[in-house]
PDB file of C-alpha atoms and ligand atoms in Angstrom:
ATOM      1  CA  MET A  64     -15.070  -1.494 -30.230  1.00 85.00           C
ATOM      2  CA  LEU A  65     -13.891   1.393 -28.066  1.00 95.00           C
ATOM      3  CA  ASN A  66     -10.808   3.245 -29.349  1.00 98.00           C
ATOM      4  CA  VAL A  67      -8.354   2.681 -26.488  1.00 98.00           C
ATOM      5  CA  ASP A  68      -4.676   3.671 -26.244  1.00 98.00           C
ATOM      6  CA  LEU A  69      -2.992   2.717 -22.983  1.00 98.00           C
ATOM      7  CA  HIS A  70       0.676   3.369 -23.786  1.00 98.00           C
ATOM      8  CA  CYS A  71       2.280   6.672 -24.805  1.00 98.00           C
ATOM      9  CA  HIS A  72       4.900   9.182 -23.730  1.00 98.00           C
ATOM     10  CA  SER A  73       5.219  12.922 -23.176  1.00 98.00           C
ATOM     11  CA  THR A  74       8.123  15.264 -22.386  1.00 98.00           C
ATOM     12  CA  ALA A  75       7.696  14.117 -18.778  1.00 97.00           C
ATOM     13  CA  SER A  76       9.886  11.225 -19.988  1.00 97.00           C
ATOM     14  CA  ASP A  77      11.216  10.728 -23.522  1.00 97.00           C
ATOM     15  CA  GLY A  78       8.279  11.821 -25.657  1.00 97.00           C
ATOM     16  CA  LEU A  79       8.433  14.859 -27.945  1.00 97.00           C
ATOM     17  CA  LEU A  80       5.088  16.491 -27.013  1.00 98.00           C
ATOM     18  CA  GLN A  81       3.965  18.005 -23.723  1.00 98.00           C
ATOM     19  CA  ALA A  82       1.486  15.872 -21.765  1.00 98.00           C
ATOM     20  CA  ALA A  83      -1.417  18.202 -22.583  1.00 98.00           C
ATOM     21  CA  ALA A  84      -0.566  18.051 -26.296  1.00 98.00           C
ATOM     22  CA  VAL A  85      -0.432  14.242 -26.179  1.00 98.00           C
ATOM     23  CA  ALA A  86      -3.942  14.149 -24.708  1.00 99.00           C
ATOM     24  CA  ARG A  87      -5.208  16.682 -27.265  1.00 98.00           C
ATOM     25  CA  ARG A  88      -3.719  14.722 -30.163  1.00 98.00           C
ATOM     26  CA  ALA A  89      -5.196  11.470 -28.808  1.00 98.00           C
ATOM     27  CA  ALA A  90      -8.669  13.005 -28.604  1.00 98.00           C
ATOM     28  CA  GLY A  91      -8.240  14.441 -32.106  1.00 98.00           C
ATOM     29  CA  ASN A  92      -7.362  10.956 -33.380  1.00 98.00           C
ATOM     30  CA  GLY A  93     -10.563   9.531 -31.901  1.00 98.00           C
ATOM     31  CA  VAL A  94      -9.196   7.939 -28.718  1.00 98.00           C
ATOM     32  CA  GLU A  95     -12.000   7.333 -26.204  1.00 98.00           C
ATOM     33  CA  LEU A  96      -9.874   5.995 -23.342  1.00 98.00           C
ATOM     34  CA  LEU A  97      -6.253   7.086 -22.858  1.00 99.00           C
ATOM     35  CA  ALA A  98      -3.469   6.291 -20.405  1.00 99.00           C
ATOM     36  CA  LEU A  99      -0.303   8.403 -20.455  1.00 99.00           C
ATOM     37  CA  THR A 100       2.516   6.018 -19.478  1.00 98.00           C
ATOM     38  CA  ASP A 101       5.735   7.979 -19.107  1.00 98.00           C
ATOM     39  CA  HIS A 102       8.861   6.093 -18.064  1.00 98.00           C
ATOM     40  CA  ASP A 103       9.346   6.014 -14.289  1.00 98.00           C
ATOM     41  CA  ASN A 104       7.504   9.298 -13.726  1.00 97.00           C
ATOM     42  CA  LEU A 105       3.990  10.523 -12.964  1.00 98.00           C
ATOM     43  CA  GLY A 106       4.638  14.222 -13.661  1.00 98.00           C
ATOM     44  CA  GLY A 107       2.585  14.446 -16.862  1.00 98.00           C
ATOM     45  CA  LEU A 108      -0.603  12.903 -15.482  1.00 98.00           C
ATOM     46  CA  PRO A 109      -2.379  15.997 -14.075  1.00 98.00           C
ATOM     47  CA  ALA A 110      -2.030  17.991 -17.322  1.00 98.00           C
ATOM     48  CA  ALA A 111      -3.114  15.065 -19.504  1.00 99.00           C
ATOM     49  CA  ARG A 112      -6.073  14.319 -17.270  1.00 98.00           C
ATOM     50  CA  SER A 113      -7.209  17.903 -17.307  1.00 98.00           C
ATOM     51  CA  VAL A 114      -7.245  18.017 -21.126  1.00 98.00           C
ATOM     52  CA  ALA A 115      -8.999  14.636 -21.243  1.00 98.00           C
ATOM     53  CA  ASP A 116     -11.693  15.936 -18.863  1.00 98.00           C
ATOM     54  CA  GLU A 117     -12.102  19.102 -20.905  1.00 98.00           C
ATOM     55  CA  LEU A 118     -12.498  17.128 -24.160  1.00 98.00           C
ATOM     56  CA  GLY A 119     -14.700  14.370 -22.706  1.00 98.00           C
ATOM     57  CA  MET A 120     -12.133  11.615 -23.287  1.00 98.00           C
ATOM     58  CA  GLY A 121     -11.759   8.811 -20.741  1.00 98.00           C
ATOM     59  CA  PHE A 122      -8.423   8.827 -18.927  1.00 99.00           C
ATOM     60  CA  VAL A 123      -6.627   6.522 -16.498  1.00 98.00           C
ATOM     61  CA  ASN A 124      -3.296   7.058 -14.777  1.00 99.00           C
ATOM     62  CA  GLY A 125      -0.375   5.189 -16.309  1.00 99.00           C
ATOM     63  CA  VAL A 126       3.365   4.617 -15.914  1.00 99.00           C
ATOM     64  CA  GLU A 127       5.971   2.427 -17.646  1.00 98.00           C
ATOM     65  CA  ILE A 128       8.441   1.094 -15.081  1.00 98.00           C
ATOM     66  CA  SER A 129      11.987   0.113 -16.143  1.00 97.00           C
ATOM     67  CA  ILE A 130      13.069  -3.135 -14.504  1.00 98.00           C
ATOM     68  CA  GLU A 131      15.781  -5.726 -14.915  1.00 97.00           C
ATOM     69  CA  TRP A 132      14.769  -9.334 -15.405  1.00 97.00           C
ATOM     70  CA  GLY A 133      17.092 -12.169 -16.416  1.00 93.00           C
ATOM     71  CA  GLY A 134      19.778  -9.643 -17.331  1.00 92.00           C
ATOM     72  CA  LEU A 135      17.437  -7.813 -19.723  1.00 93.00           C
ATOM     73  CA  GLN A 136      15.722  -4.445 -19.474  1.00 95.00           C
ATOM     74  CA  VAL A 137      11.991  -5.160 -19.310  1.00 98.00           C
ATOM     75  CA  HIS A 138       9.122  -2.667 -19.060  1.00 98.00           C
ATOM     76  CA  ILE A 139       6.103  -3.109 -16.792  1.00 98.00           C
ATOM     77  CA  LEU A 140       3.070  -0.870 -17.273  1.00 99.00           C
ATOM     78  CA  GLY A 141       1.012   0.316 -14.338  1.00 99.00           C
ATOM     79  CA  LEU A 142      -2.565   1.343 -15.174  1.00 99.00           C
ATOM     80  CA  ALA A 143      -5.408   2.973 -13.236  1.00 98.00           C
ATOM     81  CA  PHE A 144      -3.533   3.343  -9.924  1.00 98.00           C
ATOM     82  CA  ASP A 145      -3.636   6.018  -7.229  1.00 98.00           C
ATOM     83  CA  ALA A 146      -0.977   8.532  -8.322  1.00 98.00           C
ATOM     84  CA  ASP A 147      -0.572   9.776  -4.740  1.00 98.00           C
ATOM     85  CA  ASP A 148       0.519   6.377  -3.431  1.00 98.00           C
ATOM     86  CA  ALA A 149       3.669   6.946  -1.334  1.00 98.00           C
ATOM     87  CA  ALA A 150       5.450   3.630  -1.998  1.00 98.00           C
ATOM     88  CA  LEU A 151       4.943   3.909  -5.768  1.00 98.00           C
ATOM     89  CA  ASN A 152       6.243   7.483  -5.805  1.00 98.00           C
ATOM     90  CA  ALA A 153       9.268   6.558  -3.668  1.00 98.00           C
ATOM     91  CA  GLY A 154      10.055   3.590  -5.929  1.00 97.00           C
ATOM     92  CA  LEU A 155       9.901   5.705  -9.086  1.00 98.00           C
ATOM     93  CA  ALA A 156      12.133   8.342  -7.464  1.00 96.00           C
ATOM     94  CA  LEU A 157      14.681   5.598  -6.766  1.00 95.00           C
ATOM     95  CA  ILE A 158      14.723   4.540 -10.432  1.00 95.00           C
ATOM     96  CA  ARG A 159      15.097   8.145 -11.598  1.00 95.00           C
ATOM     97  CA  SER A 160      18.041   8.695  -9.262  1.00 93.00           C
ATOM     98  CA  GLY A 161      20.011   5.999 -11.156  1.00 94.00           C
ATOM     99  CA  ARG A 162      19.458   7.471 -14.617  1.00 95.00           C
ATOM    100  CA  VAL A 163      21.899  10.394 -14.458  1.00 95.00           C
ATOM    101  CA  ASP A 164      24.780   8.178 -13.365  1.00 95.00           C
ATOM    102  CA  ARG A 165      23.965   5.709 -16.153  1.00 97.00           C
ATOM    103  CA  ALA A 166      23.882   8.559 -18.696  1.00 97.00           C
ATOM    104  CA  GLN A 167      27.341   9.674 -17.577  1.00 97.00           C
ATOM    105  CA  ARG A 168      28.658   6.145 -18.071  1.00 97.00           C
ATOM    106  CA  MET A 169      27.009   5.962 -21.526  1.00 98.00           C
ATOM    107  CA  SER A 170      28.635   9.256 -22.470  1.00 98.00           C
ATOM    108  CA  ALA A 171      32.059   7.987 -21.314  1.00 98.00           C
ATOM    109  CA  GLU A 172      31.643   4.900 -23.537  1.00 97.00           C
ATOM    110  CA  LEU A 173      30.727   7.058 -26.539  1.00 98.00           C
ATOM    111  CA  GLU A 174      33.714   9.303 -25.851  1.00 97.00           C
ATOM    112  CA  LYS A 175      35.975   6.234 -26.211  1.00 97.00           C
ATOM    113  CA  ILE A 176      34.860   5.905 -29.844  1.00 97.00           C
ATOM    114  CA  GLY A 177      35.329   9.595 -30.516  1.00 97.00           C
ATOM    115  CA  ILE A 178      31.819  10.925 -29.862  1.00 98.00           C
ATOM    116  CA  LYS A 179      32.301  13.908 -27.592  1.00 97.00           C
ATOM    117  CA  GLY A 180      29.837  15.789 -25.414  1.00 98.00           C
ATOM    118  CA  ALA A 181      27.067  13.203 -25.509  1.00 98.00           C
ATOM    119  CA  PHE A 182      25.969  13.737 -21.906  1.00 98.00           C
ATOM    120  CA  ASP A 183      25.434  17.489 -22.338  1.00 98.00           C
ATOM    121  CA  GLY A 184      24.030  16.973 -25.828  1.00 98.00           C
ATOM    122  CA  ALA A 185      21.485  14.404 -24.694  1.00 98.00           C
ATOM    123  CA  MET A 186      20.534  16.576 -21.718  1.00 98.00           C
ATOM    124  CA  GLN A 187      19.634  19.385 -24.155  1.00 98.00           C
ATOM    125  CA  HIS A 188      16.835  17.122 -25.380  1.00 97.00           C
ATOM    126  CA  ALA A 189      15.582  16.132 -21.922  1.00 97.00           C
ATOM    127  CA  GLU A 190      12.991  18.434 -20.421  1.00 95.00           C
ATOM    128  CA  ASN A 191      13.225  16.434 -17.207  1.00 92.00           C
ATOM    129  CA  PRO A 192      16.947  15.739 -16.491  1.00 94.00           C
ATOM    130  CA  SER A 193      16.170  12.905 -14.053  1.00 94.00           C
ATOM    131  CA  LEU A 194      14.429  11.065 -16.917  1.00 96.00           C
ATOM    132  CA  ILE A 195      17.459  11.166 -19.216  1.00 97.00           C
ATOM    133  CA  SER A 196      16.923   8.229 -21.556  1.00 97.00           C
ATOM    134  CA  ARG A 197      18.561   6.434 -24.444  1.00 98.00           C
ATOM    135  CA  ALA A 198      15.977   8.175 -26.636  1.00 97.00           C
ATOM    136  CA  HIS A 199      17.567  11.549 -25.752  1.00 98.00           C
ATOM    137  CA  PHE A 200      21.016  10.187 -26.654  1.00 98.00           C
ATOM    138  CA  ALA A 201      19.540   8.911 -29.918  1.00 98.00           C
ATOM    139  CA  ARG A 202      18.224  12.394 -30.786  1.00 98.00           C
ATOM    140  CA  PHE A 203      21.668  13.854 -30.026  1.00 98.00           C
ATOM    141  CA  LEU A 204      23.360  11.300 -32.330  1.00 98.00           C
ATOM    142  CA  VAL A 205      20.940  12.198 -35.135  1.00 97.00           C
ATOM    143  CA  GLU A 206      21.329  15.928 -34.574  1.00 97.00           C
ATOM    144  CA  THR A 207      25.137  15.667 -34.785  1.00 97.00           C
ATOM    145  CA  GLY A 208      24.985  13.588 -37.974  1.00 97.00           C
ATOM    146  CA  VAL A 209      26.336  10.345 -36.458  1.00 97.00           C
ATOM    147  CA  CYS A 210      23.176   8.532 -37.611  1.00 97.00           C
ATOM    148  CA  LYS A 211      20.447   9.396 -40.086  1.00 96.00           C
ATOM    149  CA  ASP A 212      17.523   8.646 -37.765  1.00 94.00           C
ATOM    150  CA  VAL A 213      16.630   7.378 -34.305  1.00 94.00           C
ATOM    151  CA  ARG A 214      15.980   3.847 -35.551  1.00 92.00           C
ATOM    152  CA  SER A 215      19.462   3.501 -37.020  1.00 95.00           C
ATOM    153  CA  VAL A 216      20.941   4.732 -33.734  1.00 97.00           C
ATOM    154  CA  PHE A 217      19.382   1.721 -32.010  1.00 96.00           C
ATOM    155  CA  ASP A 218      20.769  -0.603 -34.688  1.00 95.00           C
ATOM    156  CA  SER A 219      24.346   0.583 -34.186  1.00 97.00           C
ATOM    157  CA  TYR A 220      24.601   2.171 -30.738  1.00 97.00           C
ATOM    158  CA  LEU A 221      23.032   2.106 -27.271  1.00 97.00           C
ATOM    159  CA  VAL A 222      21.958  -1.571 -27.377  1.00 96.00           C
ATOM    160  CA  PRO A 223      23.747  -4.544 -25.757  1.00 93.00           C
ATOM    161  CA  GLY A 224      27.023  -5.323 -27.519  1.00 94.00           C
ATOM    162  CA  ARG A 225      27.179  -1.896 -29.172  1.00 96.00           C
ATOM    163  CA  PRO A 226      29.058   1.262 -28.136  1.00 95.00           C
ATOM    164  CA  GLY A 227      27.176   3.475 -25.722  1.00 96.00           C
ATOM    165  CA  TYR A 228      25.362   0.627 -23.997  1.00 96.00           C
ATOM    166  CA  VAL A 229      26.160   0.132 -20.318  1.00 96.00           C
ATOM    167  CA  ASP A 230      24.747  -2.357 -17.841  1.00 92.00           C
ATOM    168  CA  HIS A 231      22.479  -0.852 -15.246  1.00 92.00           C
ATOM    169  CA  ARG A 232      20.785  -2.160 -12.125  1.00 89.00           C
ATOM    170  CA  TRP A 233      17.127  -1.313 -12.468  1.00 94.00           C
ATOM    171  CA  VAL A 234      14.562  -2.397  -9.867  1.00 97.00           C
ATOM    172  CA  THR A 235      13.090  -5.915  -9.869  1.00 98.00           C
ATOM    173  CA  LEU A 236       9.897  -7.371 -11.302  1.00 98.00           C
ATOM    174  CA  ALA A 237       8.660  -7.908  -7.738  1.00 98.00           C
ATOM    175  CA  ASP A 238       9.290  -4.237  -6.875  1.00 98.00           C
ATOM    176  CA  SER A 239       7.408  -2.931  -9.901  1.00 98.00           C
ATOM    177  CA  VAL A 240       4.372  -5.225  -9.632  1.00 98.00           C
ATOM    178  CA  GLY A 241       4.265  -4.694  -5.852  1.00 98.00           C
ATOM    179  CA  TRP A 242       4.199  -0.901  -6.213  1.00 98.00           C
ATOM    180  CA  ILE A 243       1.508  -0.942  -8.912  1.00 98.00           C
ATOM    181  CA  VAL A 244      -0.770  -3.425  -7.174  1.00 98.00           C
ATOM    182  CA  GLY A 245      -0.134  -1.693  -3.827  1.00 98.00           C
ATOM    183  CA  ALA A 246      -1.379   1.556  -5.408  1.00 98.00           C
ATOM    184  CA  GLY A 247      -4.605  -0.154  -6.506  1.00 98.00           C
ATOM    185  CA  GLY A 248      -3.553  -0.486 -10.154  1.00 98.00           C
ATOM    186  CA  VAL A 249      -3.272  -3.192 -12.793  1.00 98.00           C
ATOM    187  CA  ALA A 250       0.223  -4.324 -13.857  1.00 99.00           C
ATOM    188  CA  ALA A 251       0.821  -5.286 -17.500  1.00 99.00           C
ATOM    189  CA  VAL A 252       3.943  -6.587 -19.270  1.00 99.00           C
ATOM    190  CA  ALA A 253       4.732  -3.955 -21.916  1.00 98.00           C
ATOM    191  CA  HIS A 254       5.416  -5.043 -25.540  1.00 98.00           C
ATOM    192  CA  PRO A 255       6.370  -8.642 -24.603  1.00 98.00           C
ATOM    193  CA  GLY A 256       7.292  -9.348 -28.237  1.00 98.00           C
ATOM    194  CA  ARG A 257      10.251  -6.992 -27.975  1.00 97.00           C
ATOM    195  CA  TYR A 258      12.317  -8.974 -25.491  1.00 97.00           C
ATOM    196  CA  LYS A 259      14.962 -11.347 -26.754  1.00 94.00           C
ATOM    197  CA  LEU A 260      13.659 -14.306 -24.764  1.00 97.00           C
ATOM    198  CA  SER A 261      13.261 -17.948 -25.794  1.00 97.00           C
ATOM    199  CA  ARG A 262       9.794 -19.483 -25.354  1.00 96.00           C
ATOM    200  CA  PRO A 263      10.731 -21.158 -22.045  1.00 98.00           C
ATOM    201  CA  GLU A 264      12.260 -17.897 -20.796  1.00 98.00           C
ATOM    202  CA  MET A 265       9.117 -15.962 -21.777  1.00 98.00           C
ATOM    203  CA  ARG A 266       7.008 -18.482 -19.868  1.00 98.00           C
ATOM    204  CA  CYS A 267       9.300 -18.094 -16.887  1.00 98.00           C
ATOM    205  CA  LEU A 268       8.772 -14.304 -16.985  1.00 98.00           C
ATOM    206  CA  LEU A 269       4.987 -14.672 -17.322  1.00 98.00           C
ATOM    207  CA  ASP A 270       4.784 -17.287 -14.528  1.00 98.00           C
ATOM    208  CA  GLU A 271       6.764 -15.090 -12.181  1.00 98.00           C
ATOM    209  CA  PHE A 272       4.754 -11.993 -13.169  1.00 98.00           C
ATOM    210  CA  LYS A 273       1.462 -13.786 -12.544  1.00 98.00           C
ATOM    211  CA  GLY A 274       2.706 -15.181  -9.225  1.00 98.00           C
ATOM    212  CA  LEU A 275       3.464 -11.634  -8.083  1.00 98.00           C
ATOM    213  CA  GLY A 276      -0.058 -10.398  -8.873  1.00 98.00           C
ATOM    214  CA  GLY A 277       0.446  -9.229 -12.467  1.00 98.00           C
ATOM    215  CA  GLN A 278      -2.851  -9.357 -14.358  1.00 98.00           C
ATOM    216  CA  ALA A 279      -2.310  -8.179 -17.937  1.00 99.00           C
ATOM    217  CA  ILE A 280      -0.053  -8.221 -20.993  1.00 98.00           C
ATOM    218  CA  GLU A 281       0.101  -5.888 -23.961  1.00 98.00           C
ATOM    219  CA  VAL A 282      -1.194  -7.883 -26.902  1.00 98.00           C
ATOM    220  CA  VAL A 283      -1.556  -5.095 -29.449  1.00 98.00           C
ATOM    221  CA  SER A 284       1.408  -2.697 -29.413  1.00 98.00           C
ATOM    222  CA  GLY A 285       2.976  -0.198 -31.786  1.00 97.00           C
ATOM    223  CA  SER A 286       6.157  -2.246 -31.461  1.00 94.00           C
ATOM    224  CA  HIS A 287       4.527  -5.628 -32.191  1.00 97.00           C
ATOM    225  CA  SER A 288       4.413  -7.471 -35.491  1.00 96.00           C
ATOM    226  CA  ALA A 289       1.210  -9.261 -36.526  1.00 96.00           C
ATOM    227  CA  GLU A 290       2.896 -12.487 -35.485  1.00 97.00           C
ATOM    228  CA  ASN A 291       3.712 -11.074 -32.024  1.00 98.00           C
ATOM    229  CA  THR A 292       0.020 -10.210 -31.625  1.00 98.00           C
ATOM    230  CA  THR A 293      -1.011 -13.771 -32.484  1.00 98.00           C
ATOM    231  CA  VAL A 294       1.525 -15.306 -30.091  1.00 98.00           C
ATOM    232  CA  PHE A 295       0.620 -13.032 -27.175  1.00 98.00           C
ATOM    233  CA  SER A 296      -3.140 -13.396 -27.763  1.00 98.00           C
ATOM    234  CA  ARG A 297      -2.662 -17.111 -27.316  1.00 98.00           C
ATOM    235  CA  LEU A 298      -0.553 -16.640 -24.183  1.00 98.00           C
ATOM    236  CA  ALA A 299      -3.065 -14.154 -22.721  1.00 98.00           C
ATOM    237  CA  ARG A 300      -5.846 -16.736 -23.097  1.00 98.00           C
ATOM    238  CA  GLU A 301      -3.717 -19.526 -21.717  1.00 98.00           C
ATOM    239  CA  TYR A 302      -2.597 -17.557 -18.648  1.00 98.00           C
ATOM    240  CA  GLY A 303      -5.925 -15.841 -18.124  1.00 98.00           C
ATOM    241  CA  PHE A 304      -4.303 -12.417 -18.543  1.00 98.00           C
ATOM    242  CA  LEU A 305      -6.301  -9.308 -19.374  1.00 98.00           C
ATOM    243  CA  ALA A 306      -5.302  -7.899 -22.770  1.00 98.00           C
ATOM    244  CA  SER A 307      -3.941  -4.377 -23.165  1.00 98.00           C
ATOM    245  CA  CYS A 308      -3.251  -2.260 -26.240  1.00 98.00           C
ATOM    246  CA  GLY A 309      -1.132   0.823 -26.749  1.00 98.00           C
ATOM    247  CA  SER A 310       0.669   2.691 -29.509  1.00 98.00           C
ATOM    248  CA  ASP A 311       3.844   3.476 -27.493  1.00 98.00           C
ATOM    249  CA  PHE A 312       3.680   6.835 -29.256  1.00 98.00           C
ATOM    250  CA  HIS A 313       6.728   9.044 -28.534  1.00 97.00           C
ATOM    251  CA  GLY A 314       6.177  11.793 -31.087  1.00 97.00           C
ATOM    252  CA  PRO A 315       5.312  12.624 -34.690  1.00 95.00           C
ATOM    253  CA  GLY A 316       7.875  11.091 -37.047  1.00 87.00           C
ATOM    254  CA  GLU A 317       9.505   8.976 -34.348  1.00 89.00           C
ATOM    255  CA  SER A 318       6.885   6.292 -33.770  1.00 87.00           C
ATOM    256  CA  TYR A 319       5.592   3.447 -35.878  1.00 87.00           C
ATOM    257  CA  VAL A 320       1.988   3.993 -34.822  1.00 96.00           C
ATOM    258  CA  ASP A 321       0.196   7.234 -33.980  1.00 98.00           C
ATOM    259  CA  LEU A 322      -2.110   7.652 -30.979  1.00 98.00           C
ATOM    260  CA  GLY A 323      -5.384   5.774 -31.433  1.00 98.00           C
ATOM    261  CA  LYS A 324      -4.307   4.166 -34.736  1.00 98.00           C
ATOM    262  CA  LEU A 325      -3.850   0.613 -33.481  1.00 97.00           C
ATOM    263  CA  ALA A 326      -5.480  -2.540 -34.797  1.00 96.00           C
ATOM    264  CA  PRO A 327      -8.325  -3.713 -32.525  1.00 95.00           C
ATOM    265  CA  LEU A 328      -7.741  -6.395 -29.902  1.00 97.00           C
ATOM    266  CA  PRO A 329      -8.280  -9.884 -31.356  1.00 96.00           C
ATOM    267  CA  GLN A 330     -11.550 -11.648 -30.505  1.00 93.00           C
ATOM    268  CA  GLY A 331     -11.867 -13.784 -27.410  1.00 95.00           C
ATOM    269  CA  LEU A 332      -9.690 -11.676 -25.104  1.00 98.00           C
ATOM    270  CA  THR A 333     -10.804  -9.782 -21.996  1.00 98.00           C
ATOM    271  CA  PRO A 334      -9.826  -6.119 -22.438  1.00 98.00           C
ATOM    272  CA  VAL A 335      -7.813  -4.767 -19.523  1.00 98.00           C
ATOM    273  CA  TRP A 336     -10.150  -1.777 -19.178  1.00 98.00           C
ATOM    274  CA  GLU A 337     -12.887  -4.064 -17.869  1.00 97.00           C
ATOM    275  CA  ALA A 338     -10.804  -4.132 -14.660  1.00 97.00           C
ATOM    276  CA  PHE A 339     -10.633  -0.315 -14.261  1.00 97.00           C
TER     277      PHE A 339
HETATM  278  P1  AMP B 193      16.024   3.859 -21.544  1.00 56.12           P
HETATM  279  O1  AMP B 193      14.770   3.790 -20.713  1.00 56.12           O
HETATM  280  O2  AMP B 193      16.875   5.039 -21.205  1.00 56.12           O
HETATM  281  O3  AMP B 193      16.782   2.564 -21.555  1.00 56.12           O
HETATM  282  O4  AMP B 193      15.582   4.152 -23.038  1.00 56.12           O
HETATM  283  C1  AMP B 193      14.682   3.298 -23.685  1.00 56.12           C
HETATM  284  C2  AMP B 193      13.935   4.103 -24.709  1.00 56.12           C
HETATM  285  O5  AMP B 193      14.690   4.176 -25.906  1.00 56.12           O
HETATM  286  C3  AMP B 193      12.633   3.415 -25.112  1.00 56.12           C
HETATM  287  O6  AMP B 193      11.614   3.759 -24.240  1.00 56.12           O
HETATM  288  C4  AMP B 193      12.412   3.998 -26.478  1.00 56.12           C
HETATM  289  O7  AMP B 193      11.895   5.291 -26.355  1.00 56.12           O
HETATM  290  C5  AMP B 193      13.816   4.100 -27.010  1.00 56.12           C
HETATM  291  N1  AMP B 193      14.165   2.896 -27.782  1.00 56.12           N
HETATM  292  C6  AMP B 193      14.674   1.735 -27.315  1.00 56.12           C
HETATM  293  N2  AMP B 193      14.895   0.868 -28.331  1.00 56.12           N
HETATM  294  C7  AMP B 193      14.522   1.500 -29.466  1.00 56.12           C
HETATM  295  C8  AMP B 193      14.490   1.168 -30.857  1.00 56.12           C
HETATM  296  N3  AMP B 193      14.936  -0.017 -31.288  1.00 56.12           N
HETATM  297  N4  AMP B 193      14.040   2.087 -31.719  1.00 56.12           N
HETATM  298  C9  AMP B 193      13.616   3.296 -31.304  1.00 56.12           C
HETATM  299  N5  AMP B 193      13.600   3.674 -30.006  1.00 56.12           N
HETATM  300  C10 AMP B 193      14.043   2.798 -29.112  1.00 56.12           C
HETATM  301 MN1   MN B 194      10.711   5.625 -24.484  1.00 56.12          MN
HETATM  302 MN1   MN B 195       8.921   0.267 -23.430  1.00 56.12          MN
HETATM  303 MN1   MN B 196       6.853   2.991 -23.911  1.00 56.12          MN
END
């Protein structure tokens, strides 16, 4: 089977490597088809594509859109779309414009428990200030010795019910799928195993997603357990969804799975790349 990785991040959002370096590392790890999927931003695509072309690796445009669904933050991947599409670009700009305000509110919450200077500290880690993310706050909290690593930050801070987490109005599922499909792309639910949803709630999300024109779900993901993969393989078959796979690589030492090092898609699924 083709070595495909359709989910990873560069410094154009909250990854640790420049987009060109991500593409080079992917090719070095044997990836044959790559999508760079930065959060809410298309800025890394030209550099990644140019390296992919140079190294003879297949490449499709990607993005990971932050939305709110049922009070949760959910991520929708867009794959193989036209990166010049005006409505998609305007929608992503709208999401980015909310991130700085949210970061200021996060910093104010951290200040209340005695953690000073988090906004400026997190910004030091963000190459693109409009993409300021919880991952940048996590790196600041590690750097200042509050936590030993990024994973423990997310156990104790920055998640619902913990200090540093604030509610935020992201865009809707309909917005995200509409923009992706409108730009000629395929929409996929990112790492569905990660959301704290009951089975009926998950079905509700998938029904709504499909009704809006969503075509794919991530079955194999760097943030999925083997059991998640089994559950979402079954749901992909049942719903007739295309199956996607991606490492969700953010950087060396910070990710569970490196670029191109995923398990293959289970048998009996239609790979999403057949639609590209
Ligand atoms: P944001 O888009 O600002 O809400 O930040 C979300 C980002 O934080 C994700 O894309 C990951 O990079 C990171 N993140 C979220 N949860 C975790 C976790 N449990 N462990 C490590 N990183 C996480
Ligand atoms: Mn991220
Ligand atoms: Mn995600
Ligand atoms: Mn991701």
